[in-house]
């Protein structure tokens, strides 16, 4: 029987853990109103949060809703600073429990296993295996489609601390569908949910050359029929067990380049996705015309760091983003 973890609420509400959560939440948010409002009476706010978690009386604050449109339209729920601290405190303790259950070919929101690690492994496997084709799938509206009763049953398989389960239930309601995009706990528990698909691919179907980043899955192979059978089996499993459906899928030759994690990947090289380049050109134009030097510098630094992981020397020159000597 898999190990289950008890008596976690004391660790979550521990003073040192609450302060560590506060420090992590503050990173990158020191210019926000929420941070300064919380900091003004930090000791009182931290003590109250610690008490609420330990006593089982924590209630989330109302969230702020807004839309983002890059790289695609998404609904975001912005949490209060206090709630962000609570999420960090929870994930500090339960995150490692679930991290230990994740397979090494899942790459979303994991330390040392981000976008570039996924791209490197996929390209290395293409070279080593000589795979001629790939299956590419993605789940439709992944975060919005997560079945919360199913998710809570998955969580309860590892955690038996009733107070911790109650806290998770207050953050993520037990009934209904969907996890809010923008919450730290959503990243963790969306990975827990997707881990069921990982196990099905690896343990039940026997796939070894597969890669998942949240809702996107790639499987390598040289037998087109076998890849289609993997697709059919995974689609049936996802619908029956996870209440998920594919929005797109394809089986195609690897010679076309595999579109994954913002790159088109071949055994010998990789390029940025065309849509990524178009979006970057538009944003660079807007920022240069608008004259916001700080925003331009921040975007150029981040995007060039992404682009330099591809074969992009001439592209960066054309965008006038090559490194200065």
PDB file of C-alpha atoms in Angstrom:
ATOM      1  CA  UNK A   1       0.000   0.000   0.000  1.00  0.00           C
ATOM      2  CA  UNK A   2       1.294   3.467  -0.881  1.00  0.00           C
ATOM      3  CA  UNK A   3       2.456   5.578   2.027  1.00  0.00           C
ATOM      4  CA  UNK A   4      -0.060   8.128   3.329  1.00  0.00           C
ATOM      5  CA  UNK A   5       0.955  11.240   5.250  1.00  0.00           C
ATOM      6  CA  UNK A   6      -0.671  12.221   8.538  1.00  0.00           C
ATOM      7  CA  UNK A   7      -0.360  15.151  10.955  1.00  0.00           C
ATOM      8  CA  UNK A   8       0.723  17.675   8.327  1.00  0.00           C
ATOM      9  CA  UNK A   9      -1.271  20.696   9.497  1.00  0.00           C
ATOM     10  CA  UNK A  10       1.187  21.459  12.282  1.00  0.00           C
ATOM     11  CA  UNK A  11       4.010  21.587   9.723  1.00  0.00           C
ATOM     12  CA  UNK A  12       1.989  23.851   7.433  1.00  0.00           C
ATOM     13  CA  UNK A  13       1.104  26.239  10.284  1.00  0.00           C
ATOM     14  CA  UNK A  14       4.599  26.164  11.782  1.00  0.00           C
ATOM     15  CA  UNK A  15       6.009  29.661  12.316  1.00  0.00           C
ATOM     16  CA  UNK A  16       9.138  28.996  10.276  1.00  0.00           C
ATOM     17  CA  UNK A  17       7.129  27.584   7.380  1.00  0.00           C
ATOM     18  CA  UNK A  18       4.749  30.563   7.408  1.00  0.00           C
ATOM     19  CA  UNK A  19       7.707  32.964   7.349  1.00  0.00           C
ATOM     20  CA  UNK A  20       9.383  30.999   4.564  1.00  0.00           C
ATOM     21  CA  UNK A  21       6.119  31.164   2.606  1.00  0.00           C
ATOM     22  CA  UNK A  22       5.978  34.923   3.197  1.00  0.00           C
ATOM     23  CA  UNK A  23       9.536  35.371   1.908  1.00  0.00           C
ATOM     24  CA  UNK A  24       8.830  33.301  -1.213  1.00  0.00           C
ATOM     25  CA  UNK A  25       5.598  35.150  -1.911  1.00  0.00           C
ATOM     26  CA  UNK A  26       7.367  38.504  -1.617  1.00  0.00           C
ATOM     27  CA  UNK A  27       9.868  37.588  -4.342  1.00  0.00           C
ATOM     28  CA  UNK A  28       8.947  39.560  -7.435  1.00  0.00           C
ATOM     29  CA  UNK A  29       5.969  41.223  -5.735  1.00  0.00           C
ATOM     30  CA  UNK A  30       7.670  43.965  -3.718  1.00  0.00           C
ATOM     31  CA  UNK A  31       6.275  46.618  -6.024  1.00  0.00           C
ATOM     32  CA  UNK A  32       2.649  45.584  -5.576  1.00  0.00           C
ATOM     33  CA  UNK A  33       0.046  47.250  -3.387  1.00  0.00           C
ATOM     34  CA  UNK A  34      -0.872  43.916  -1.801  1.00  0.00           C
ATOM     35  CA  UNK A  35       2.670  43.327  -0.611  1.00  0.00           C
ATOM     36  CA  UNK A  36       3.014  46.774   0.985  1.00  0.00           C
ATOM     37  CA  UNK A  37      -0.403  46.513   2.609  1.00  0.00           C
ATOM     38  CA  UNK A  38       0.487  43.115   4.118  1.00  0.00           C
ATOM     39  CA  UNK A  39       3.989  44.216   5.113  1.00  0.00           C
ATOM     40  CA  UNK A  40       2.739  47.251   7.046  1.00  0.00           C
ATOM     41  CA  UNK A  41       1.433  44.918   9.763  1.00  0.00           C
ATOM     42  CA  UNK A  42       3.364  41.804   8.756  1.00  0.00           C
ATOM     43  CA  UNK A  43       3.731  40.305  12.240  1.00  0.00           C
ATOM     44  CA  UNK A  44       0.025  40.623  12.999  1.00  0.00           C
ATOM     45  CA  UNK A  45      -0.959  39.338   9.551  1.00  0.00           C
ATOM     46  CA  UNK A  46       1.372  36.340   9.751  1.00  0.00           C
ATOM     47  CA  UNK A  47       0.211  35.454  13.267  1.00  0.00           C
ATOM     48  CA  UNK A  48      -3.434  35.664  12.199  1.00  0.00           C
ATOM     49  CA  UNK A  49      -2.798  33.521   9.121  1.00  0.00           C
ATOM     50  CA  UNK A  50      -0.903  30.975  11.213  1.00  0.00           C
ATOM     51  CA  UNK A  51      -3.784  30.798  13.685  1.00  0.00           C
ATOM     52  CA  UNK A  52      -6.432  30.459  10.952  1.00  0.00           C
ATOM     53  CA  UNK A  53      -4.591  27.579   9.290  1.00  0.00           C
ATOM     54  CA  UNK A  54      -3.939  25.753  12.557  1.00  0.00           C
ATOM     55  CA  UNK A  55      -7.503  26.258  13.815  1.00  0.00           C
ATOM     56  CA  UNK A  56      -9.140  25.246  10.548  1.00  0.00           C
ATOM     57  CA  UNK A  57     -10.794  28.643  10.146  1.00  0.00           C
ATOM     58  CA  UNK A  58      -8.892  29.844   7.066  1.00  0.00           C
ATOM     59  CA  UNK A  59     -11.183  31.287   4.403  1.00  0.00           C
ATOM     60  CA  UNK A  60      -9.855  32.517   1.041  1.00  0.00           C
ATOM     61  CA  UNK A  61     -10.299  36.175   0.153  1.00  0.00           C
ATOM     62  CA  UNK A  62     -12.309  37.206  -2.925  1.00  0.00           C
ATOM     63  CA  UNK A  63     -10.251  36.950  -6.118  1.00  0.00           C
ATOM     64  CA  UNK A  64      -9.745  39.521  -8.859  1.00  0.00           C
ATOM     65  CA  UNK A  65     -10.695  38.313 -12.352  1.00  0.00           C
ATOM     66  CA  UNK A  66      -9.087  39.431 -15.611  1.00  0.00           C
ATOM     67  CA  UNK A  67      -8.233  38.152 -19.096  1.00  0.00           C
ATOM     68  CA  UNK A  68      -4.900  37.755 -20.850  1.00  0.00           C
ATOM     69  CA  UNK A  69      -4.604  37.317 -24.606  1.00  0.00           C
ATOM     70  CA  UNK A  70      -1.001  36.138 -25.149  1.00  0.00           C
ATOM     71  CA  UNK A  71      -0.157  33.467 -26.183  1.00  0.00           C
ATOM     72  CA  UNK A  72      -3.913  32.734 -26.167  1.00  0.00           C
ATOM     73  CA  UNK A  73      -6.991  34.048 -24.405  1.00  0.00           C
ATOM     74  CA  UNK A  74      -7.164  32.840 -20.801  1.00  0.00           C
ATOM     75  CA  UNK A  75      -9.177  33.727 -17.711  1.00  0.00           C
ATOM     76  CA  UNK A  76      -6.934  34.520 -14.720  1.00  0.00           C
ATOM     77  CA  UNK A  77      -7.874  34.697 -11.052  1.00  0.00           C
ATOM     78  CA  UNK A  78      -5.535  36.944  -9.060  1.00  0.00           C
ATOM     79  CA  UNK A  79      -5.253  36.057  -5.373  1.00  0.00           C
ATOM     80  CA  UNK A  80      -4.725  38.424  -2.466  1.00  0.00           C
ATOM     81  CA  UNK A  81      -1.190  38.566  -1.079  1.00  0.00           C
ATOM     82  CA  UNK A  82      -2.375  36.832   2.110  1.00  0.00           C
ATOM     83  CA  UNK A  83      -3.821  33.932   0.132  1.00  0.00           C
ATOM     84  CA  UNK A  84      -0.604  33.618  -1.860  1.00  0.00           C
ATOM     85  CA  UNK A  85       1.275  33.193   1.406  1.00  0.00           C
ATOM     86  CA  UNK A  86      -1.181  30.482   2.466  1.00  0.00           C
ATOM     87  CA  UNK A  87      -0.720  28.652  -0.840  1.00  0.00           C
ATOM     88  CA  UNK A  88       3.067  28.751  -0.470  1.00  0.00           C
ATOM     89  CA  UNK A  89       2.796  27.458   3.094  1.00  0.00           C
ATOM     90  CA  UNK A  90       0.689  24.520   1.903  1.00  0.00           C
ATOM     91  CA  UNK A  91       2.860  23.717  -1.124  1.00  0.00           C
ATOM     92  CA  UNK A  92       6.055  23.929   0.955  1.00  0.00           C
ATOM     93  CA  UNK A  93       4.848  20.859   2.857  1.00  0.00           C
ATOM     94  CA  UNK A  94       2.678  18.829   0.467  1.00  0.00           C
ATOM     95  CA  UNK A  95       4.585  19.696  -2.715  1.00  0.00           C
ATOM     96  CA  UNK A  96       7.523  17.350  -2.015  1.00  0.00           C
ATOM     97  CA  UNK A  97       5.084  14.538  -1.163  1.00  0.00           C
ATOM     98  CA  UNK A  98       3.534  14.691  -4.617  1.00  0.00           C
ATOM     99  CA  UNK A  99       6.784  15.556  -6.389  1.00  0.00           C
ATOM    100  CA  UNK A 100       8.128  12.176  -5.305  1.00  0.00           C
ATOM    101  CA  UNK A 101       5.284  10.494  -7.222  1.00  0.00           C
ATOM    102  CA  UNK A 102       5.841  12.324 -10.528  1.00  0.00           C
ATOM    103  CA  UNK A 103       7.586  10.566 -13.390  1.00  0.00           C
ATOM    104  CA  UNK A 104      10.737  12.175 -14.833  1.00  0.00           C
ATOM    105  CA  UNK A 105       9.166  12.867 -18.245  1.00  0.00           C
ATOM    106  CA  UNK A 106       6.691  15.409 -16.876  1.00  0.00           C
ATOM    107  CA  UNK A 107       8.129  18.908 -17.217  1.00  0.00           C
ATOM    108  CA  UNK A 108       5.640  21.557 -16.071  1.00  0.00           C
ATOM    109  CA  UNK A 109       6.263  23.673 -12.955  1.00  0.00           C
ATOM    110  CA  UNK A 110       8.979  21.409 -11.546  1.00  0.00           C
ATOM    111  CA  UNK A 111      12.404  22.465 -10.308  1.00  0.00           C
ATOM    112  CA  UNK A 112      15.030  21.467 -12.871  1.00  0.00           C
ATOM    113  CA  UNK A 113      12.373  20.093 -15.218  1.00  0.00           C
ATOM    114  CA  UNK A 114      11.078  23.093 -17.085  1.00  0.00           C
ATOM    115  CA  UNK A 115      10.629  23.946 -20.739  1.00  0.00           C
ATOM    116  CA  UNK A 116      14.244  23.701 -21.806  1.00  0.00           C
ATOM    117  CA  UNK A 117      14.828  20.409 -19.989  1.00  0.00           C
ATOM    118  CA  UNK A 118      11.860  18.933 -21.869  1.00  0.00           C
ATOM    119  CA  UNK A 119      13.150  20.179 -25.203  1.00  0.00           C
ATOM    120  CA  UNK A 120      16.644  18.837 -24.549  1.00  0.00           C
ATOM    121  CA  UNK A 121      15.391  15.370 -23.613  1.00  0.00           C
ATOM    122  CA  UNK A 122      13.027  15.151 -26.590  1.00  0.00           C
ATOM    123  CA  UNK A 123      15.773  16.139 -29.019  1.00  0.00           C
ATOM    124  CA  UNK A 124      18.284  13.758 -27.425  1.00  0.00           C
ATOM    125  CA  UNK A 125      15.779  10.895 -27.640  1.00  0.00           C
ATOM    126  CA  UNK A 126      15.104  11.697 -31.292  1.00  0.00           C
ATOM    127  CA  UNK A 127      18.813  11.316 -31.977  1.00  0.00           C
ATOM    128  CA  UNK A 128      19.295   8.162 -29.913  1.00  0.00           C
ATOM    129  CA  UNK A 129      16.139   6.299 -30.879  1.00  0.00           C
ATOM    130  CA  UNK A 130      15.946   7.138 -34.553  1.00  0.00           C
ATOM    131  CA  UNK A 131      12.163   7.478 -34.176  1.00  0.00           C
ATOM    132  CA  UNK A 132      10.576   8.398 -37.492  1.00  0.00           C
ATOM    133  CA  UNK A 133       7.148   9.593 -36.269  1.00  0.00           C
ATOM    134  CA  UNK A 134       5.476  11.209 -33.306  1.00  0.00           C
ATOM    135  CA  UNK A 135       2.059  11.471 -31.702  1.00  0.00           C
ATOM    136  CA  UNK A 136       1.114  14.953 -30.498  1.00  0.00           C
ATOM    137  CA  UNK A 137      -1.994  15.589 -28.380  1.00  0.00           C
ATOM    138  CA  UNK A 138      -3.324  18.249 -26.080  1.00  0.00           C
ATOM    139  CA  UNK A 139      -6.283  18.317 -23.729  1.00  0.00           C
ATOM    140  CA  UNK A 140      -9.052  20.830 -24.310  1.00  0.00           C
ATOM    141  CA  UNK A 141      -9.325  23.601 -21.673  1.00  0.00           C
ATOM    142  CA  UNK A 142      -7.188  21.582 -19.291  1.00  0.00           C
ATOM    143  CA  UNK A 143      -7.350  23.681 -16.107  1.00  0.00           C
ATOM    144  CA  UNK A 144     -11.045  24.470 -16.577  1.00  0.00           C
ATOM    145  CA  UNK A 145     -11.898  20.793 -17.206  1.00  0.00           C
ATOM    146  CA  UNK A 146     -10.230  19.212 -14.171  1.00  0.00           C
ATOM    147  CA  UNK A 147     -12.858  17.240 -12.273  1.00  0.00           C
ATOM    148  CA  UNK A 148     -12.432  18.338  -8.662  1.00  0.00           C
ATOM    149  CA  UNK A 149     -13.996  15.249  -7.001  1.00  0.00           C
ATOM    150  CA  UNK A 150     -11.570  13.072  -8.981  1.00  0.00           C
ATOM    151  CA  UNK A 151      -8.678  15.345  -8.022  1.00  0.00           C
ATOM    152  CA  UNK A 152      -9.553  15.273  -4.326  1.00  0.00           C
ATOM    153  CA  UNK A 153      -9.653  11.473  -4.409  1.00  0.00           C
ATOM    154  CA  UNK A 154      -6.138  11.506  -5.865  1.00  0.00           C
ATOM    155  CA  UNK A 155      -4.968  13.870  -3.130  1.00  0.00           C
ATOM    156  CA  UNK A 156      -6.538  11.701  -0.425  1.00  0.00           C
ATOM    157  CA  UNK A 157      -4.547   8.691  -1.637  1.00  0.00           C
ATOM    158  CA  UNK A 158      -1.387  10.388  -0.342  1.00  0.00           C
ATOM    159  CA  UNK A 159      -2.687  12.579   2.501  1.00  0.00           C
ATOM    160  CA  UNK A 160      -4.766  11.296   5.399  1.00  0.00           C
ATOM    161  CA  UNK A 161      -4.468  14.392   7.613  1.00  0.00           C
ATOM    162  CA  UNK A 162      -8.094  15.562   7.817  1.00  0.00           C
ATOM    163  CA  UNK A 163      -7.143  19.129   8.732  1.00  0.00           C
ATOM    164  CA  UNK A 164      -4.857  19.386   5.690  1.00  0.00           C
ATOM    165  CA  UNK A 165      -7.535  17.922   3.438  1.00  0.00           C
ATOM    166  CA  UNK A 166      -9.973  20.464   4.857  1.00  0.00           C
ATOM    167  CA  UNK A 167      -7.535  23.303   4.101  1.00  0.00           C
ATOM    168  CA  UNK A 168      -7.092  22.048   0.528  1.00  0.00           C
ATOM    169  CA  UNK A 169     -10.878  21.821   0.234  1.00  0.00           C
ATOM    170  CA  UNK A 170     -11.226  25.454   1.276  1.00  0.00           C
ATOM    171  CA  UNK A 171      -8.695  26.511  -1.357  1.00  0.00           C
ATOM    172  CA  UNK A 172     -10.045  24.172  -4.056  1.00  0.00           C
ATOM    173  CA  UNK A 173     -13.754  23.375  -3.568  1.00  0.00           C
ATOM    174  CA  UNK A 174     -14.491  19.659  -3.572  1.00  0.00           C
ATOM    175  CA  UNK A 175     -17.425  19.864  -6.012  1.00  0.00           C
ATOM    176  CA  UNK A 176     -17.472  21.064  -9.594  1.00  0.00           C
ATOM    177  CA  UNK A 177     -14.824  21.465 -12.264  1.00  0.00           C
ATOM    178  CA  UNK A 178     -11.787  23.611 -12.829  1.00  0.00           C
ATOM    179  CA  UNK A 179      -8.685  25.032 -11.182  1.00  0.00           C
ATOM    180  CA  UNK A 180      -7.923  28.755 -11.363  1.00  0.00           C
ATOM    181  CA  UNK A 181      -4.990  29.717 -13.574  1.00  0.00           C
ATOM    182  CA  UNK A 182      -2.512  31.816 -11.637  1.00  0.00           C
ATOM    183  CA  UNK A 183      -2.525  29.979  -8.296  1.00  0.00           C
ATOM    184  CA  UNK A 184       0.507  28.074  -7.013  1.00  0.00           C
ATOM    185  CA  UNK A 185      -1.681  25.238  -5.759  1.00  0.00           C
ATOM    186  CA  UNK A 186      -3.281  24.951  -9.203  1.00  0.00           C
ATOM    187  CA  UNK A 187       0.123  24.275 -10.748  1.00  0.00           C
ATOM    188  CA  UNK A 188       0.848  21.515  -8.252  1.00  0.00           C
ATOM    189  CA  UNK A 189      -2.550  19.836  -8.364  1.00  0.00           C
ATOM    190  CA  UNK A 190      -2.848  20.092 -12.151  1.00  0.00           C
ATOM    191  CA  UNK A 191       0.385  18.089 -12.229  1.00  0.00           C
ATOM    192  CA  UNK A 192      -1.097  15.587  -9.783  1.00  0.00           C
ATOM    193  CA  UNK A 193      -4.096  15.229 -12.098  1.00  0.00           C
ATOM    194  CA  UNK A 194      -1.996  14.859 -15.234  1.00  0.00           C
ATOM    195  CA  UNK A 195       0.207  12.343 -13.461  1.00  0.00           C
ATOM    196  CA  UNK A 196      -2.566   9.779 -13.943  1.00  0.00           C
ATOM    197  CA  UNK A 197      -2.105  10.089 -17.719  1.00  0.00           C
ATOM    198  CA  UNK A 198       1.666   9.734 -17.249  1.00  0.00           C
ATOM    199  CA  UNK A 199       1.213   6.492 -15.323  1.00  0.00           C
ATOM    200  CA  UNK A 200      -1.214   5.171 -17.914  1.00  0.00           C
ATOM    201  CA  UNK A 201       1.263   5.862 -20.722  1.00  0.00           C
ATOM    202  CA  UNK A 202       4.252   4.471 -18.856  1.00  0.00           C
ATOM    203  CA  UNK A 203       2.867   1.586 -16.817  1.00  0.00           C
ATOM    204  CA  UNK A 204      -0.192   0.414 -18.778  1.00  0.00           C
ATOM    205  CA  UNK A 205       0.799   1.135 -22.380  1.00  0.00           C
ATOM    206  CA  UNK A 206       4.526   0.584 -21.861  1.00  0.00           C
ATOM    207  CA  UNK A 207       5.557   3.812 -23.606  1.00  0.00           C
ATOM    208  CA  UNK A 208       9.070   4.994 -22.792  1.00  0.00           C
ATOM    209  CA  UNK A 209       9.613   7.895 -25.184  1.00  0.00           C
ATOM    210  CA  UNK A 210       6.883  10.251 -24.017  1.00  0.00           C
ATOM    211  CA  UNK A 211       6.916  13.850 -22.757  1.00  0.00           C
ATOM    212  CA  UNK A 212       4.216  15.896 -21.032  1.00  0.00           C
ATOM    213  CA  UNK A 213       3.985  19.572 -20.224  1.00  0.00           C
ATOM    214  CA  UNK A 214       0.640  20.052 -18.443  1.00  0.00           C
ATOM    215  CA  UNK A 215      -1.913  19.469 -21.241  1.00  0.00           C
ATOM    216  CA  UNK A 216       0.559  18.817 -24.089  1.00  0.00           C
ATOM    217  CA  UNK A 217       1.802  15.262 -24.690  1.00  0.00           C
ATOM    218  CA  UNK A 218       4.277  13.933 -27.263  1.00  0.00           C
ATOM    219  CA  UNK A 219       5.048  10.248 -27.861  1.00  0.00           C
ATOM    220  CA  UNK A 220       7.847   9.119 -30.206  1.00  0.00           C
ATOM    221  CA  UNK A 221       7.795   5.951 -32.292  1.00  0.00           C
ATOM    222  CA  UNK A 222       8.385   4.450 -35.718  1.00  0.00           C
ATOM    223  CA  UNK A 223       5.148   2.484 -36.082  1.00  0.00           C
ATOM    224  CA  UNK A 224       2.309   4.759 -37.186  1.00  0.00           C
ATOM    225  CA  UNK A 225      -0.337   2.173 -36.349  1.00  0.00           C
ATOM    226  CA  UNK A 226       1.058   1.702 -32.839  1.00  0.00           C
ATOM    227  CA  UNK A 227       1.068   5.465 -32.253  1.00  0.00           C
ATOM    228  CA  UNK A 228      -2.568   5.665 -33.339  1.00  0.00           C
ATOM    229  CA  UNK A 229      -3.382   2.862 -30.911  1.00  0.00           C
ATOM    230  CA  UNK A 230      -1.649   4.828 -28.133  1.00  0.00           C
ATOM    231  CA  UNK A 231      -3.774   7.829 -29.053  1.00  0.00           C
ATOM    232  CA  UNK A 232      -6.995   5.793 -28.962  1.00  0.00           C
ATOM    233  CA  UNK A 233      -6.140   4.197 -25.613  1.00  0.00           C
ATOM    234  CA  UNK A 234      -5.055   7.468 -23.998  1.00  0.00           C
ATOM    235  CA  UNK A 235      -8.125   9.282 -25.300  1.00  0.00           C
ATOM    236  CA  UNK A 236     -10.439   6.604 -23.885  1.00  0.00           C
ATOM    237  CA  UNK A 237      -8.628   6.596 -20.530  1.00  0.00           C
ATOM    238  CA  UNK A 238      -8.702  10.394 -20.250  1.00  0.00           C
ATOM    239  CA  UNK A 239     -12.417  10.543 -21.028  1.00  0.00           C
ATOM    240  CA  UNK A 240     -13.379   7.727 -18.646  1.00  0.00           C
ATOM    241  CA  UNK A 241     -11.077   8.438 -15.705  1.00  0.00           C
ATOM    242  CA  UNK A 242     -10.193  12.134 -15.920  1.00  0.00           C
ATOM    243  CA  UNK A 243     -13.200  13.633 -17.740  1.00  0.00           C
ATOM    244  CA  UNK A 244     -10.803  15.172 -20.273  1.00  0.00           C
ATOM    245  CA  UNK A 245     -10.975  15.252 -24.046  1.00  0.00           C
ATOM    246  CA  UNK A 246      -8.445  16.045 -26.755  1.00  0.00           C
ATOM    247  CA  UNK A 247      -8.717  19.362 -28.533  1.00  0.00           C
ATOM    248  CA  UNK A 248      -6.130  18.331 -31.160  1.00  0.00           C
ATOM    249  CA  UNK A 249      -4.086  15.311 -32.021  1.00  0.00           C
ATOM    250  CA  UNK A 250      -1.867  14.229 -34.892  1.00  0.00           C
ATOM    251  CA  UNK A 251       0.520  11.469 -35.913  1.00  0.00           C
ATOM    252  CA  UNK A 252       3.163  12.875 -38.227  1.00  0.00           C
ATOM    253  CA  UNK A 253       6.714  12.257 -39.508  1.00  0.00           C
ATOM    254  CA  UNK A 254       9.454  13.592 -37.239  1.00  0.00           C
ATOM    255  CA  UNK A 255      11.042  15.088 -40.353  1.00  0.00           C
ATOM    256  CA  UNK A 256       8.410  17.846 -40.173  1.00  0.00           C
ATOM    257  CA  UNK A 257       9.735  19.005 -36.822  1.00  0.00           C
ATOM    258  CA  UNK A 258       7.932  18.446 -33.545  1.00  0.00           C
ATOM    259  CA  UNK A 259       6.054  21.473 -32.290  1.00  0.00           C
ATOM    260  CA  UNK A 260       6.559  21.363 -28.510  1.00  0.00           C
ATOM    261  CA  UNK A 261       7.191  23.889 -25.732  1.00  0.00           C
ATOM    262  CA  UNK A 262       7.583  26.856 -28.035  1.00  0.00           C
ATOM    263  CA  UNK A 263      10.051  25.206 -30.434  1.00  0.00           C
ATOM    264  CA  UNK A 264      10.023  23.094 -33.590  1.00  0.00           C
ATOM    265  CA  UNK A 265      12.403  20.254 -32.846  1.00  0.00           C
ATOM    266  CA  UNK A 266      14.453  18.037 -35.167  1.00  0.00           C
ATOM    267  CA  UNK A 267      17.282  15.643 -34.226  1.00  0.00           C
ATOM    268  CA  UNK A 268      19.875  18.087 -35.572  1.00  0.00           C
ATOM    269  CA  UNK A 269      18.457  21.493 -34.708  1.00  0.00           C
ATOM    270  CA  UNK A 270      15.491  23.399 -33.308  1.00  0.00           C
ATOM    271  CA  UNK A 271      13.747  26.588 -34.314  1.00  0.00           C
ATOM    272  CA  UNK A 272      11.317  28.918 -32.605  1.00  0.00           C
ATOM    273  CA  UNK A 273       7.648  28.454 -33.470  1.00  0.00           C
ATOM    274  CA  UNK A 274       6.462  30.800 -36.207  1.00  0.00           C
ATOM    275  CA  UNK A 275       3.677  32.139 -33.983  1.00  0.00           C
ATOM    276  CA  UNK A 276       6.201  32.939 -31.246  1.00  0.00           C
ATOM    277  CA  UNK A 277       8.286  34.954 -33.702  1.00  0.00           C
ATOM    278  CA  UNK A 278       5.233  36.821 -35.032  1.00  0.00           C
ATOM    279  CA  UNK A 279       4.098  37.676 -31.496  1.00  0.00           C
ATOM    280  CA  UNK A 280       7.584  38.864 -30.579  1.00  0.00           C
ATOM    281  CA  UNK A 281       7.790  41.104 -33.657  1.00  0.00           C
ATOM    282  CA  UNK A 282       4.439  42.695 -32.808  1.00  0.00           C
ATOM    283  CA  UNK A 283       5.361  43.281 -29.178  1.00  0.00           C
ATOM    284  CA  UNK A 284       8.777  44.691 -30.032  1.00  0.00           C
ATOM    285  CA  UNK A 285       7.126  47.109 -32.457  1.00  0.00           C
ATOM    286  CA  UNK A 286       4.593  48.240 -29.851  1.00  0.00           C
ATOM    287  CA  UNK A 287       7.241  48.750 -27.164  1.00  0.00           C
ATOM    288  CA  UNK A 288       9.634  50.588 -29.473  1.00  0.00           C
ATOM    289  CA  UNK A 289       6.891  52.891 -30.745  1.00  0.00           C
ATOM    290  CA  UNK A 290       5.575  53.435 -27.212  1.00  0.00           C
ATOM    291  CA  UNK A 291       9.005  54.441 -25.941  1.00  0.00           C
ATOM    292  CA  UNK A 292       8.798  52.419 -22.706  1.00  0.00           C
ATOM    293  CA  UNK A 293      12.507  51.632 -22.344  1.00  0.00           C
ATOM    294  CA  UNK A 294      12.165  49.611 -19.131  1.00  0.00           C
ATOM    295  CA  UNK A 295       9.409  47.377 -20.510  1.00  0.00           C
ATOM    296  CA  UNK A 296      11.353  46.946 -23.744  1.00  0.00           C
ATOM    297  CA  UNK A 297      14.524  45.946 -21.899  1.00  0.00           C
ATOM    298  CA  UNK A 298      12.644  43.457 -19.721  1.00  0.00           C
ATOM    299  CA  UNK A 299      10.919  41.834 -22.705  1.00  0.00           C
ATOM    300  CA  UNK A 300      14.083  41.687 -24.810  1.00  0.00           C
ATOM    301  CA  UNK A 301      16.036  40.044 -21.984  1.00  0.00           C
ATOM    302  CA  UNK A 302      13.388  37.390 -21.369  1.00  0.00           C
ATOM    303  CA  UNK A 303      12.603  36.622 -25.003  1.00  0.00           C
ATOM    304  CA  UNK A 304      16.224  36.573 -26.139  1.00  0.00           C
ATOM    305  CA  UNK A 305      16.981  34.084 -23.365  1.00  0.00           C
ATOM    306  CA  UNK A 306      14.209  31.866 -24.775  1.00  0.00           C
ATOM    307  CA  UNK A 307      15.315  32.359 -28.383  1.00  0.00           C
ATOM    308  CA  UNK A 308      18.970  31.568 -27.736  1.00  0.00           C
ATOM    309  CA  UNK A 309      18.040  27.978 -26.863  1.00  0.00           C
ATOM    310  CA  UNK A 310      17.153  27.562 -30.558  1.00  0.00           C
ATOM    311  CA  UNK A 311      19.191  28.041 -33.736  1.00  0.00           C
ATOM    312  CA  UNK A 312      18.265  31.692 -33.892  1.00  0.00           C
ATOM    313  CA  UNK A 313      21.388  33.728 -34.685  1.00  0.00           C
ATOM    314  CA  UNK A 314      20.044  35.214 -37.924  1.00  0.00           C
ATOM    315  CA  UNK A 315      16.579  35.739 -36.418  1.00  0.00           C
ATOM    316  CA  UNK A 316      18.036  37.722 -33.532  1.00  0.00           C
ATOM    317  CA  UNK A 317      20.027  39.797 -36.007  1.00  0.00           C
ATOM    318  CA  UNK A 318      16.908  40.544 -38.032  1.00  0.00           C
ATOM    319  CA  UNK A 319      15.129  41.680 -34.863  1.00  0.00           C
ATOM    320  CA  UNK A 320      18.198  43.646 -33.778  1.00  0.00           C
ATOM    321  CA  UNK A 321      18.472  41.554 -30.617  1.00  0.00           C
ATOM    322  CA  UNK A 322      21.924  40.063 -31.113  1.00  0.00           C
ATOM    323  CA  UNK A 323      24.211  40.226 -28.120  1.00  0.00           C
ATOM    324  CA  UNK A 324      26.474  43.233 -27.947  1.00  0.00           C
ATOM    325  CA  UNK A 325      30.165  42.341 -28.045  1.00  0.00           C
TER     326      UNK A 325
END
